[in-house]
Coordinates of C-alpha atoms and ligand atoms in Angstrom, one line a residue:
X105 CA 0.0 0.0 0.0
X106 CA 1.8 3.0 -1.2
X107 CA 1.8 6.3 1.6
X108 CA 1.8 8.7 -1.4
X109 CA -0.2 10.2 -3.7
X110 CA -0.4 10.5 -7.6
X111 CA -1.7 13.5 -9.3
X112 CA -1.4 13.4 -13.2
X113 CA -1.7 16.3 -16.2
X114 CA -3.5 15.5 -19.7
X115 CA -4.8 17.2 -22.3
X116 CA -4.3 17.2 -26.3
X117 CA -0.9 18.9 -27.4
X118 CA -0.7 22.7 -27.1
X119 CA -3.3 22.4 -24.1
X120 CA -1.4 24.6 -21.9
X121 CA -0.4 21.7 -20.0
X122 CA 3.2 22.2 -19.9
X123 CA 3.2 26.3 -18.6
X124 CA 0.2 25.1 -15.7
X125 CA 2.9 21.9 -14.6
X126 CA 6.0 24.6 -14.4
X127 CA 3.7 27.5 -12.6
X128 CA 2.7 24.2 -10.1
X129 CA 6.6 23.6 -10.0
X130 CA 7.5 27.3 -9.1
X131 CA 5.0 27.3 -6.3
X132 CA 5.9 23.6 -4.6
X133 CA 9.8 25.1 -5.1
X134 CA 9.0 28.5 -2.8
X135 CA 7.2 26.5 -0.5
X136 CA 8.2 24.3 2.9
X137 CA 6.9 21.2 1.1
X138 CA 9.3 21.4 -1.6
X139 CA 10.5 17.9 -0.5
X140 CA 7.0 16.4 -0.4
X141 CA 6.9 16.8 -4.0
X142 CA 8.2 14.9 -7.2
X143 CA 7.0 15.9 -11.1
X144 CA 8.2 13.5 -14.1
X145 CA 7.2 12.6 -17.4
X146 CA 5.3 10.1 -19.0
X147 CA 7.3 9.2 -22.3
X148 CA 10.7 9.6 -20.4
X149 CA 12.0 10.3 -16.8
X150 CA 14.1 7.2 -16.4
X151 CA 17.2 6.8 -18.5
X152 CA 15.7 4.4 -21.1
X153 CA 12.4 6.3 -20.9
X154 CA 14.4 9.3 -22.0
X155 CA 15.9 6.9 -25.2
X156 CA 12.7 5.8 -25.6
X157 CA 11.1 9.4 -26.0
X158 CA 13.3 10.6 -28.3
X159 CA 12.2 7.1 -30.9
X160 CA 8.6 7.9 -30.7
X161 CA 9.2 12.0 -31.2
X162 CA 11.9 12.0 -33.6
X163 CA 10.7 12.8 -37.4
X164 CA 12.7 10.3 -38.8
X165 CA 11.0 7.4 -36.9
X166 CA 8.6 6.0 -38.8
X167 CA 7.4 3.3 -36.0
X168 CA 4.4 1.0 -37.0
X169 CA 0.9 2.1 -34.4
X170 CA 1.3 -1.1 -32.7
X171 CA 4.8 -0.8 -31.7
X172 CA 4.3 2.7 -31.2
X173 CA 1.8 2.3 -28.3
X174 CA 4.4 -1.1 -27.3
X175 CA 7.0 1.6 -27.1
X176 CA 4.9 4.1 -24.5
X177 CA 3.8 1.3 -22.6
X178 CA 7.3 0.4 -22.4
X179 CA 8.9 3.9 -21.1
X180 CA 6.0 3.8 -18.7
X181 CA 6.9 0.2 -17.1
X182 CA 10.8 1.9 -16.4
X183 CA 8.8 5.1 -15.0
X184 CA 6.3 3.1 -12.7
X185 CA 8.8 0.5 -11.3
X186 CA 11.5 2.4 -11.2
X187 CA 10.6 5.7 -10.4
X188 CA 7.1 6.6 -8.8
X189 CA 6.3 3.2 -6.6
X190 CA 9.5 4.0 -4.5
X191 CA 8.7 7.8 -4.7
X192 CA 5.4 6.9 -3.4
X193 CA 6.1 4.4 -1.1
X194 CA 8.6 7.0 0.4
X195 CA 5.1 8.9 1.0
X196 CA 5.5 11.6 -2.1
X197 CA 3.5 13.2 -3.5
X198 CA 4.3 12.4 -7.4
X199 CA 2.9 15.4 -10.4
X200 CA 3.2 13.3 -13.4
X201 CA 2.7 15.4 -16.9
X202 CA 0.8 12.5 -18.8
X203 CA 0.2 9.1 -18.0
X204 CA -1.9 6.3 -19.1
X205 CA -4.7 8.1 -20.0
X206 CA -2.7 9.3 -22.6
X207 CA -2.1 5.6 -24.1
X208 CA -6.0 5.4 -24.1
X209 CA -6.8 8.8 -26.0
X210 CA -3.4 8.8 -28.3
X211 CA -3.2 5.4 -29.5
X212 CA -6.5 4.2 -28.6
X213 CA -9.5 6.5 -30.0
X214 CA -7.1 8.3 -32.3
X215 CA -4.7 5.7 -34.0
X216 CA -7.7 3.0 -33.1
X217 CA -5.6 0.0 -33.8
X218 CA -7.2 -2.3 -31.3
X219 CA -10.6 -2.2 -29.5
X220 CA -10.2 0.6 -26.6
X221 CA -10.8 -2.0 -23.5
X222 CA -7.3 -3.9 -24.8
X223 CA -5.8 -0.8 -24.9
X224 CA -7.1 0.2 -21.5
X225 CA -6.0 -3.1 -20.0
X226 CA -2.5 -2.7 -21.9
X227 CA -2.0 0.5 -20.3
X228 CA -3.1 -0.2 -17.0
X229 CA -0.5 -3.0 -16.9
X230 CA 2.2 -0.9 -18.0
X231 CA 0.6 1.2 -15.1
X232 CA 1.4 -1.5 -12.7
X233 CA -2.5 -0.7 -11.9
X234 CA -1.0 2.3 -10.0
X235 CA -4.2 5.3 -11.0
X236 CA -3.8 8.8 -10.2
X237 CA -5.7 10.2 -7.2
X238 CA -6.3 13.7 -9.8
X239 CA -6.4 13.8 -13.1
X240 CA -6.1 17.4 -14.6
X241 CA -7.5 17.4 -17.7
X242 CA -6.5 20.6 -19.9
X243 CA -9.4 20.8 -22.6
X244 CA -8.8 23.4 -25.3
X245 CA -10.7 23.1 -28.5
X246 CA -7.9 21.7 -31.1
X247 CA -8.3 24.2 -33.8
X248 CA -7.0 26.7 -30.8
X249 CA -4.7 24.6 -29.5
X250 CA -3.0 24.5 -33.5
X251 CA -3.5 28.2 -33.7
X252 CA -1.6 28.6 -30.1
X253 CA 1.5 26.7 -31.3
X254 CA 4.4 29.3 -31.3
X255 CA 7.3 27.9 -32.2
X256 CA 7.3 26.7 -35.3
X257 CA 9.2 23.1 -34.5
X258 CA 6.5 20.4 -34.3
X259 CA 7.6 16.8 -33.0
X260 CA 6.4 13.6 -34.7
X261 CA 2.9 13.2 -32.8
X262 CA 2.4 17.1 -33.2
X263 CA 2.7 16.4 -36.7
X264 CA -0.2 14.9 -36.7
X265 CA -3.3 16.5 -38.2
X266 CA -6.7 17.9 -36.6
X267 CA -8.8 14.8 -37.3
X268 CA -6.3 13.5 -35.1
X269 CA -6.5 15.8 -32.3
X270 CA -10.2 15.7 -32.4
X271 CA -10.2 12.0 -31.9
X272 CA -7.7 12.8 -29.1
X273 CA -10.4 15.0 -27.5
X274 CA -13.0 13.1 -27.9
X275 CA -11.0 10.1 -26.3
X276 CA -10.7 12.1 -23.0
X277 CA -13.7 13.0 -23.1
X278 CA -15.0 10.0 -22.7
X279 CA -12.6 9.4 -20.2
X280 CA -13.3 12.1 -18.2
X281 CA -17.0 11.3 -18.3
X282 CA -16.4 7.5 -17.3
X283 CA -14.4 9.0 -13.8
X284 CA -15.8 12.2 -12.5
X285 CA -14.4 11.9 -9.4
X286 CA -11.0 11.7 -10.3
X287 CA -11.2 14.0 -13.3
X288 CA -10.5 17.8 -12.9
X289 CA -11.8 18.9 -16.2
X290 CA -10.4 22.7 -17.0
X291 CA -11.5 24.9 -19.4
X292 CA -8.4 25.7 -21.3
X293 CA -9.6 28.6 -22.8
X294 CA -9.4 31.0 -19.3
X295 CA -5.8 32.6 -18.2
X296 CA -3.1 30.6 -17.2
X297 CA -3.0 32.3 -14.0
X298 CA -7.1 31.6 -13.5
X299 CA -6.6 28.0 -14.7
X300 CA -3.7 27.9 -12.3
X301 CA -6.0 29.2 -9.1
X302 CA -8.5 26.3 -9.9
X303 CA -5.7 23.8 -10.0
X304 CA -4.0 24.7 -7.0
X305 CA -6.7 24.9 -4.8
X306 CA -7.4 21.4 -5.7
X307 CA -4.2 19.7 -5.1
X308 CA -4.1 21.8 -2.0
X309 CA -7.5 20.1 -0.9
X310 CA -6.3 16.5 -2.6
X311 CA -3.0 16.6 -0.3
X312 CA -3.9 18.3 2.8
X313 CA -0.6 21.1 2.1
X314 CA -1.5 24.6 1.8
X315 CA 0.5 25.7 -1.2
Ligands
TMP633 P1 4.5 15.7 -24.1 O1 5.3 16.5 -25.1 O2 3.2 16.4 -23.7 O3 5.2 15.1 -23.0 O4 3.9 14.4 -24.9 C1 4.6 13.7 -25.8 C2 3.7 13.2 -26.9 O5 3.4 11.8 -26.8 C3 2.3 13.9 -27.0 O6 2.1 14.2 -28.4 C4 1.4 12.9 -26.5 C5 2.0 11.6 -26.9 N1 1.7 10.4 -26.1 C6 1.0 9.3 -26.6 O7 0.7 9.3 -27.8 N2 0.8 8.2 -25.9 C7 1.1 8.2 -24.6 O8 0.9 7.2 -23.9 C8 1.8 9.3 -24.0 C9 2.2 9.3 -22.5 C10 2.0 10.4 -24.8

């Protein structure tokens, strides 16, 4: 039985995900429970989650859907054993930016290689049937997600098109609908620093520490 807790970030690419996870860093770092606290990411983290990241982002990978999703599920196994079990067994409390959920929306109702329930179970196992306590989900309408892209780089799965995204969406959506309780769903569209209000009075109430 694991003392910590596990809070997780979602939410289709360009989301706002990112800038909400580094104001949430900022504010754990000035804070007295700076310790308490652990983010990582889900591709990556652990070493050959880091390897395996840069496979499944690069532009000149060119990996077939079903050993694409093997591959996440894969970086997620090194990130789960390795990583956030004996982070939250220590008692932490672990902010992970993605996580299975991600498997289920990405690969599942937008690539839609295999019925969604295998894909749930897959993920859950590369889970380690470890769930988040929290799940923030960032929901910005893809067309203004494309249109808020500044930088001009876009990585192998932001390469993909809005059909895409849309099925992304729609995949946490359902999601989101299917757990209530542990869904957070966020209108994307507000100010970072509103967004960032709504979130941090949650995990505040989720973890008992007044950030
Ligand atoms: P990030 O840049 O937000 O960390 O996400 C990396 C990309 O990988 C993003 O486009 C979402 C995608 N992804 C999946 O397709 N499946 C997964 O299981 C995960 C965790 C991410």
């Amino acid at each position: 039985m694991n003392k910590g807790i596990f809070i997780s970030f979602e939410g289709g690419d360009s989301c706002g995900k990112s800038t909400q996870i580094n104001m949430l860093k900022n504010c754990v770092e000035a804070s007295k429970y700076r310790d308490r606290f652990l983010f990582v990411r889900d591709p990556g983290q652990s070493p050959i989650g880091e390897d395996i990241r840069k496979i499944l982002l690069s532009l000149d990978s060119q990996p077939h859907p079903l050993t694409e999703l093997f591959l996440y599920l894969a970086s997620r196994s090194e990130l789960v054993n390795k990583i956030i079990i004996p982070a939250l067994d220590q008692g932490k409390i672990v902010v992970c930016d993605r996580f299975y959920h991600s498997t289920i929306a990405y690969q599942g109702f937008a690539r839609d290689i295999l019925p969604i329930d295998q894909v749930e179970q897959l993920a859950n196992l590369s889970a380690c049937h470890i769930q988040p306590l929290k799940i923030f989900y960032l929901r910005l309408d893809p067309q203004i997600a494309l249109q808020r892209k500044q930088d001009t780089h876009f990585d192998r799965m932001e390469k993909e098109g809005i059909q895409f995204r849309e099925k992304v969406q729609n995949g946490y959506d359902y999601l989101a609908k299917k757990e209530p309780q542990r869904f957070v769903v966020i209108d994307a569209t507000k100010s970072p620093e509103e967004i960032f209000d709504k979130i941090k009075a949650e995990i505040s109430k989720t973890t008992g520490f007044d950030l």
